[in-house]
Amino acid sequence: MIQTPPIPCAYHYSLDPSWQQSLIDVLGGTLEDDKILTLPASVATGQSIFLQVLPGLSVSLFDFIFHQPIAFSRVPSNEEFLIAYFEMSDEMTTHVTDGIARKISYHATLGMGLLDCSTLNDITVPVDTRMYNLRLLIDKQYLKTLVDPYDEMEVNKLLFDQSKNTMSFYSHIDSKSKILLNSLKNKSFDDPTIEVHLRGLSFHLLYYLVEKSKTIEPILTKISEHDILKIMVTSEYLLKNLLSNFPGLTDLADMAEMSLTKYNLLFKKMFKVTPKAFFTRQKLLLGRKLLQNGHVTNIQDLAYELGYSKPSYFSALYKKEFGGLPSADLNA
């Protein structure tokens, strides 16, 4: 079967609504009031909304199901702003930032990205599944006024020093932000309150980022891009082998070409959990997806398929992770 080559779509962001025209020029569609973007039905169903929340802060919310493969490429901009991605798509979305690939989604450990507008960012989205994400565009000078109390921190040099204007940082989404994002996800674009909720959520996420700026300095300054890539190789290996047993820290450290101590330390810095905890969570997420999609009908068989010799142990881990037994999702 011959696969349809993806449609290349290069675009750039700006703090004003003019950037949306670059999408229309390639994909077609209509733009209503400089806010609501609708693409041709043959390309995608759904819409996006763009709002200028206040001077120096804008927000873009995407809710599309693409029917054709699209190769999105955000080209670097000479402007001075940061882009914060909050990914709420259930399926994995691949971000390639300056040559380094990261898979992020609502259910994955990585769900948030903070990128400088001068970086090149390519995004691969799944076809015929819902793509839902929010992006804050934050003027650097405006952000600097908010983080000035922490001006002595090295992170501010990375955020505001133009000679180091290539920052990229990926992390998890905190639980409160996930709840608020998920609440917005359940709203229709026809809901008259959606703009109010989107503006309020933008302020919450901005505050969250300001608070997070206190803690990202050690990661930004102590993990090289080379080491990040090596760690990502091992995380990709774990994701591709969820039906197998955990390979062990020694094997993973060898794969990353690091000492055991260094590997474990850097993995925890990047993913906030140990490699074993990361592997277990992703395995359980896979099990939950199989249950909810109706791909399995027996808890015992699922436990064995995921590599657990004792279904009761699998059920205990499942309940600890999701707050309920797998049987609840089996009948959902």
Short mmCIF file of C-alpha atoms in Angstrom, two decimals:
data_model
loop_
_atom_site.label_atom_id
_atom_site.label_comp_id
_atom_site.label_asym_id
_atom_site.label_seq_id
_atom_site.Cartn_x
_atom_site.Cartn_y
_atom_site.Cartn_z
CA MET A 1 0.00 0.00 0.00
CA ILE A 2 1.44 3.35 -1.10
CA GLN A 3 1.40 5.92 1.69
CA THR A 4 0.39 9.48 0.90
CA PRO A 5 3.38 11.79 1.39
CA PRO A 6 2.76 14.47 4.03
CA ILE A 7 1.88 17.98 2.95
CA PRO A 8 4.72 20.30 3.99
CA CYS A 9 3.38 23.26 5.94
CA ALA A 10 5.88 25.87 7.09
CA TYR A 11 4.63 28.63 9.36
CA HIS A 12 5.88 31.11 11.92
CA TYR A 13 4.38 32.42 15.12
CA SER A 14 3.85 36.01 16.16
CA LEU A 15 2.14 37.67 19.09
CA ASP A 16 -0.51 39.08 16.74
CA PRO A 17 -2.99 37.05 14.63
CA SER A 18 -1.16 37.57 11.32
CA TRP A 19 0.74 34.24 11.62
CA GLN A 20 -2.45 32.27 10.90
CA GLN A 21 -2.35 33.39 7.26
CA SER A 22 0.71 31.18 6.67
CA LEU A 23 -1.43 28.11 7.48
CA ILE A 24 -4.25 29.26 5.20
CA ASP A 25 -1.82 29.91 2.34
CA VAL A 26 -0.73 26.24 2.39
CA LEU A 27 -3.76 24.33 3.66
CA GLY A 28 -6.62 26.62 2.71
CA GLY A 29 -9.48 27.42 5.05
CA THR A 30 -11.10 30.50 6.51
CA LEU A 31 -10.34 32.90 9.34
CA GLU A 32 -13.18 34.54 11.27
CA ASP A 33 -12.53 37.79 13.19
CA ASP A 34 -8.79 37.03 13.19
CA LYS A 35 -9.59 34.39 15.83
CA ILE A 36 -11.33 31.24 14.57
CA LEU A 37 -9.45 29.20 11.96
CA THR A 38 -11.32 26.47 10.06
CA LEU A 39 -9.48 24.22 7.59
CA PRO A 40 -11.01 22.54 4.49
CA ALA A 41 -13.00 19.41 5.39
CA SER A 42 -10.72 17.30 3.19
CA VAL A 43 -7.74 18.36 5.31
CA ALA A 44 -9.16 18.38 8.82
CA THR A 45 -12.28 18.72 10.90
CA GLY A 46 -12.28 21.00 13.90
CA GLN A 47 -11.05 24.54 14.53
CA SER A 48 -8.41 26.61 16.28
CA ILE A 49 -8.84 29.83 18.24
CA PHE A 50 -6.26 32.61 18.75
CA LEU A 51 -6.56 35.36 21.36
CA GLN A 52 -4.37 38.27 22.35
CA VAL A 53 -4.85 38.04 26.10
CA LEU A 54 -2.94 41.22 26.88
CA PRO A 55 0.10 43.05 25.46
CA GLY A 56 2.91 40.50 25.55
CA LEU A 57 0.72 37.42 26.02
CA SER A 58 -1.24 35.52 23.38
CA VAL A 59 -2.77 32.05 23.32
CA SER A 60 -3.59 29.60 20.54
CA LEU A 61 -5.81 26.56 21.05
CA PHE A 62 -5.86 23.78 18.43
CA ASP A 63 -8.61 21.15 18.17
CA PHE A 64 -8.35 19.24 14.89
CA ILE A 65 -8.68 15.75 13.47
CA PHE A 66 -6.40 15.68 10.42
CA HIS A 67 -7.44 13.45 7.52
CA GLN A 68 -4.20 13.91 5.62
CA PRO A 69 -0.62 13.66 6.90
CA ILE A 70 0.81 17.14 7.48
CA ALA A 71 4.47 17.91 8.12
CA PHE A 72 4.28 21.08 10.22
CA SER A 73 7.46 23.08 10.46
CA ARG A 74 7.61 26.17 12.65
CA VAL A 75 10.38 28.29 11.21
CA PRO A 76 12.56 30.46 13.49
CA SER A 77 11.51 34.02 14.16
CA ASN A 78 13.66 37.06 14.91
CA GLU A 79 11.13 38.32 17.45
CA GLU A 80 11.70 38.06 21.19
CA PHE A 81 9.15 35.65 22.67
CA LEU A 82 8.83 32.16 24.10
CA ILE A 83 6.37 29.44 23.11
CA ALA A 84 4.91 27.19 25.80
CA TYR A 85 3.27 24.01 24.45
CA PHE A 86 0.71 22.10 26.51
CA GLU A 87 -0.12 18.87 24.70
CA MET A 88 -3.52 17.29 25.40
CA SER A 89 -3.71 14.87 22.46
CA ASP A 90 -4.25 11.27 23.53
CA GLU A 91 -1.96 9.97 20.79
CA MET A 92 1.76 10.72 20.76
CA THR A 93 2.85 13.88 18.94
CA THR A 94 6.48 13.97 17.85
CA HIS A 95 8.31 17.25 18.36
CA VAL A 96 11.69 17.66 16.66
CA THR A 97 13.44 20.74 18.03
CA ASP A 98 16.78 21.58 16.46
CA GLY A 99 17.26 17.94 15.46
CA ILE A 100 16.25 16.30 18.75
CA ALA A 101 13.02 14.27 18.72
CA ARG A 102 10.69 14.07 21.72
CA LYS A 103 7.33 12.32 21.91
CA ILE A 104 4.80 14.18 24.02
CA SER A 105 1.11 13.70 24.82
CA TYR A 106 -1.45 14.19 27.57
CA HIS A 107 -0.83 10.69 28.94
CA ALA A 108 2.95 10.67 28.45
CA THR A 109 5.54 11.79 30.98
CA LEU A 110 6.46 14.67 28.69
CA GLY A 111 3.46 16.92 28.01
CA MET A 112 4.84 20.44 28.09
CA GLY A 113 7.48 22.21 26.04
CA LEU A 114 9.01 25.67 26.50
CA LEU A 115 10.80 26.83 23.35
CA ASP A 116 12.49 29.96 22.16
CA CYS A 117 10.89 31.36 19.01
CA SER A 118 14.30 31.27 17.32
CA THR A 119 14.39 27.44 17.40
CA LEU A 120 13.27 25.28 14.50
CA ASN A 121 10.43 22.98 15.56
CA ASP A 122 8.93 20.21 13.39
CA ILE A 123 5.76 18.46 14.55
CA THR A 124 4.34 15.16 13.34
CA VAL A 125 0.68 14.67 14.28
CA PRO A 126 -1.31 11.43 14.04
CA VAL A 127 -3.94 11.14 11.28
CA ASP A 128 -7.63 10.56 12.08
CA THR A 129 -7.15 11.07 15.81
CA ARG A 130 -7.91 14.20 17.82
CA MET A 131 -5.04 16.67 18.07
CA TYR A 132 -5.64 19.04 20.98
CA ASN A 133 -3.05 21.43 22.34
CA LEU A 134 -2.64 24.90 23.75
CA ARG A 135 0.27 27.25 23.08
CA LEU A 136 1.12 30.36 25.03
CA LEU A 137 3.18 33.03 23.26
CA ILE A 138 4.97 35.15 25.85
CA ASP A 139 6.97 38.29 25.14
CA LYS A 140 10.38 37.99 26.82
CA GLN A 141 10.39 41.50 28.23
CA TYR A 142 6.95 40.97 29.74
CA LEU A 143 8.06 37.68 31.24
CA LYS A 144 11.21 39.31 32.57
CA THR A 145 9.12 41.73 34.61
CA LEU A 146 7.43 38.72 36.24
CA VAL A 147 10.62 36.80 37.07
CA ASP A 148 12.81 39.75 38.09
CA PRO A 149 12.71 38.69 41.77
CA TYR A 150 14.79 35.68 40.67
CA ASP A 151 17.12 37.79 38.55
CA GLU A 152 20.26 36.27 40.05
CA MET A 153 19.34 32.81 38.79
CA GLU A 154 21.21 31.38 35.85
CA VAL A 155 17.92 30.48 34.18
CA ASN A 156 17.21 34.15 33.50
CA LYS A 157 20.43 34.44 31.53
CA LEU A 158 19.19 31.60 29.35
CA LEU A 159 15.74 33.14 29.02
CA PHE A 160 16.78 36.70 28.23
CA ASP A 161 20.38 36.70 26.95
CA GLN A 162 20.08 37.13 23.17
CA SER A 163 23.42 35.42 22.63
CA LYS A 164 21.83 32.24 24.11
CA ASN A 165 18.54 32.59 22.23
CA THR A 166 18.11 28.88 21.52
CA MET A 167 16.47 27.53 24.67
CA SER A 168 14.29 24.42 24.56
CA PHE A 169 12.95 22.59 27.58
CA TYR A 170 10.47 19.70 27.92
CA SER A 171 8.78 18.53 31.09
CA HIS A 172 5.57 17.10 32.55
CA ILE A 173 2.31 19.01 33.08
CA ASP A 174 1.38 19.46 36.73
CA SER A 175 -1.86 17.87 37.91
CA LYS A 176 -3.79 21.13 38.49
CA SER A 177 -2.99 22.41 35.00
CA LYS A 178 -4.03 19.04 33.55
CA ILE A 179 -7.42 19.29 35.27
CA LEU A 180 -7.98 22.81 33.93
CA LEU A 181 -6.82 21.86 30.43
CA ASN A 182 -9.04 18.81 30.42
CA SER A 183 -12.02 20.92 31.53
CA LEU A 184 -11.43 23.24 28.57
CA LYS A 185 -11.06 20.22 26.28
CA ASN A 186 -14.63 19.24 27.08
CA LYS A 187 -15.97 22.60 25.88
CA SER A 188 -17.22 23.22 22.36
CA PHE A 189 -15.90 26.16 20.37
CA ASP A 190 -19.56 27.23 20.13
CA ASP A 191 -19.71 27.62 23.92
CA PRO A 192 -20.07 31.38 24.59
CA THR A 193 -17.84 31.07 27.68
CA ILE A 194 -14.86 29.46 25.93
CA GLU A 195 -12.97 32.75 25.48
CA VAL A 196 -13.37 33.62 29.17
CA HIS A 197 -12.12 30.17 30.21
CA LEU A 198 -9.24 30.34 27.74
CA ARG A 199 -8.09 33.72 29.04
CA GLY A 200 -8.33 32.56 32.65
CA LEU A 201 -6.40 29.37 31.87
CA SER A 202 -3.72 31.45 30.12
CA PHE A 203 -3.09 33.42 33.31
CA HIS A 204 -2.93 30.23 35.37
CA LEU A 205 -0.42 28.63 33.00
CA LEU A 206 1.67 31.81 32.89
CA TYR A 207 1.84 31.83 36.69
CA TYR A 208 2.78 28.14 36.63
CA LEU A 209 5.64 28.87 34.21
CA VAL A 210 6.92 31.73 36.35
CA GLU A 211 6.96 29.42 39.37
CA LYS A 212 8.57 26.65 37.34
CA SER A 213 11.35 29.01 36.26
CA LYS A 214 12.68 28.69 39.80
CA THR A 215 13.40 24.99 39.28
CA ILE A 216 14.39 24.51 35.62
CA GLU A 217 17.83 26.11 36.03
CA PRO A 218 19.61 22.92 37.15
CA ILE A 219 18.25 20.99 34.17
CA LEU A 220 19.01 23.68 31.61
CA THR A 221 22.53 24.25 32.80
CA LYS A 222 23.66 20.74 33.72
CA ILE A 223 22.37 18.47 30.92
CA SER A 224 24.02 18.81 27.54
CA GLU A 225 22.12 18.29 24.30
CA HIS A 226 24.31 15.22 23.68
CA ASP A 227 23.26 13.68 26.99
CA ILE A 228 19.61 14.59 26.42
CA LEU A 229 19.68 12.76 23.10
CA LYS A 230 21.26 9.67 24.71
CA ILE A 231 18.63 9.62 27.46
CA MET A 232 15.86 10.00 24.86
CA VAL A 233 17.25 6.98 22.97
CA THR A 234 16.73 4.85 26.07
CA SER A 235 13.25 6.23 26.77
CA GLU A 236 12.26 5.43 23.17
CA TYR A 237 13.62 1.92 23.64
CA LEU A 238 11.50 1.48 26.77
CA LEU A 239 8.37 2.73 24.97
CA LYS A 240 8.92 0.26 22.12
CA ASN A 241 9.37 -2.69 24.47
CA LEU A 242 6.50 -2.30 26.92
CA LEU A 243 5.47 -5.94 26.48
CA SER A 244 8.88 -7.10 27.67
CA ASN A 245 10.44 -7.07 31.12
CA PHE A 246 12.31 -4.00 32.34
CA PRO A 247 15.82 -4.36 30.85
CA GLY A 248 17.63 -3.16 33.96
CA LEU A 249 19.54 0.02 34.72
CA THR A 250 22.90 -1.42 33.70
CA ASP A 251 21.73 -2.20 30.17
CA LEU A 252 20.08 1.20 29.82
CA ALA A 253 23.17 3.03 31.09
CA ASP A 254 25.31 1.08 28.61
CA MET A 255 22.89 2.03 25.83
CA ALA A 256 23.28 5.70 26.84
CA GLU A 257 27.06 5.29 27.11
CA MET A 258 27.00 6.59 30.67
CA SER A 259 27.90 5.38 34.12
CA LEU A 260 25.03 3.89 36.10
CA THR A 261 25.02 6.81 38.54
CA LYS A 262 25.06 9.48 35.84
CA TYR A 263 22.36 7.78 33.78
CA ASN A 264 19.97 7.36 36.71
CA LEU A 265 20.54 10.95 37.84
CA LEU A 266 19.97 12.51 34.40
CA PHE A 267 16.93 10.36 33.63
CA LYS A 268 15.29 11.48 36.88
CA LYS A 269 16.13 15.12 36.12
CA MET A 270 14.46 14.89 32.71
CA PHE A 271 11.44 12.73 33.49
CA LYS A 272 10.95 13.38 37.24
CA VAL A 273 10.84 9.60 37.89
CA THR A 274 13.28 6.69 37.80
CA PRO A 275 13.63 4.65 34.59
CA LYS A 276 11.79 1.74 36.25
CA ALA A 277 8.90 3.98 37.35
CA PHE A 278 8.74 5.50 33.86
CA PHE A 279 8.59 2.03 32.30
CA THR A 280 5.93 0.81 34.73
CA ARG A 281 3.71 3.86 34.20
CA GLN A 282 3.91 3.61 30.42
CA LYS A 283 3.16 -0.13 30.61
CA LEU A 284 0.08 0.58 32.74
CA LEU A 285 -1.03 3.36 30.38
CA LEU A 286 -0.80 0.88 27.52
CA GLY A 287 -2.87 -1.62 29.50
CA ARG A 288 -5.49 1.02 30.24
CA LYS A 289 -5.70 2.00 26.59
CA LEU A 290 -6.16 -1.64 25.53
CA LEU A 291 -8.94 -2.04 28.10
CA GLN A 292 -10.76 1.14 27.12
CA ASN A 293 -10.48 0.41 23.40
CA GLY A 294 -12.01 -3.04 23.86
CA HIS A 295 -8.90 -4.80 22.54
CA VAL A 296 -8.87 -7.20 25.48
CA THR A 297 -11.72 -8.83 27.36
CA ASN A 298 -9.89 -10.59 30.16
CA ILE A 299 -7.81 -8.97 32.92
CA GLN A 300 -5.70 -12.09 33.43
CA ASP A 301 -4.77 -12.32 29.76
CA LEU A 302 -3.87 -8.62 29.71
CA ALA A 303 -1.64 -9.02 32.76
CA TYR A 304 0.21 -11.90 31.12
CA GLU A 305 0.53 -9.98 27.84
CA LEU A 306 2.12 -7.06 29.70
CA GLY A 307 4.62 -9.38 31.34
CA TYR A 308 3.06 -9.78 34.80
CA SER A 309 3.03 -13.39 36.00
CA LYS A 310 0.58 -12.52 38.79
CA PRO A 311 -2.62 -10.76 37.64
CA SER A 312 -3.27 -9.69 41.25
CA TYR A 313 0.02 -7.77 41.29
CA PHE A 314 -0.89 -6.10 37.98
CA SER A 315 -4.29 -5.10 39.42
CA ALA A 316 -2.64 -3.66 42.53
CA LEU A 317 -0.25 -1.54 40.45
CA TYR A 318 -3.13 -0.44 38.23
CA LYS A 319 -5.23 0.67 41.20
CA LYS A 320 -2.31 2.57 42.71
CA GLU A 321 -1.70 4.40 39.41
CA PHE A 322 -5.29 5.16 38.35
CA GLY A 323 -7.30 4.93 41.55
CA GLY A 324 -9.43 2.01 40.42
CA LEU A 325 -9.13 -1.63 39.41
CA PRO A 326 -8.66 -2.56 35.73
CA SER A 327 -12.11 -4.18 35.73
CA ALA A 328 -13.65 -0.69 35.96
CA ASP A 329 -12.01 0.33 32.69
CA LEU A 330 -12.82 -3.02 31.11
CA ASN A 331 -16.52 -2.30 31.44
CA ALA A 332 -16.26 1.40 30.59
#
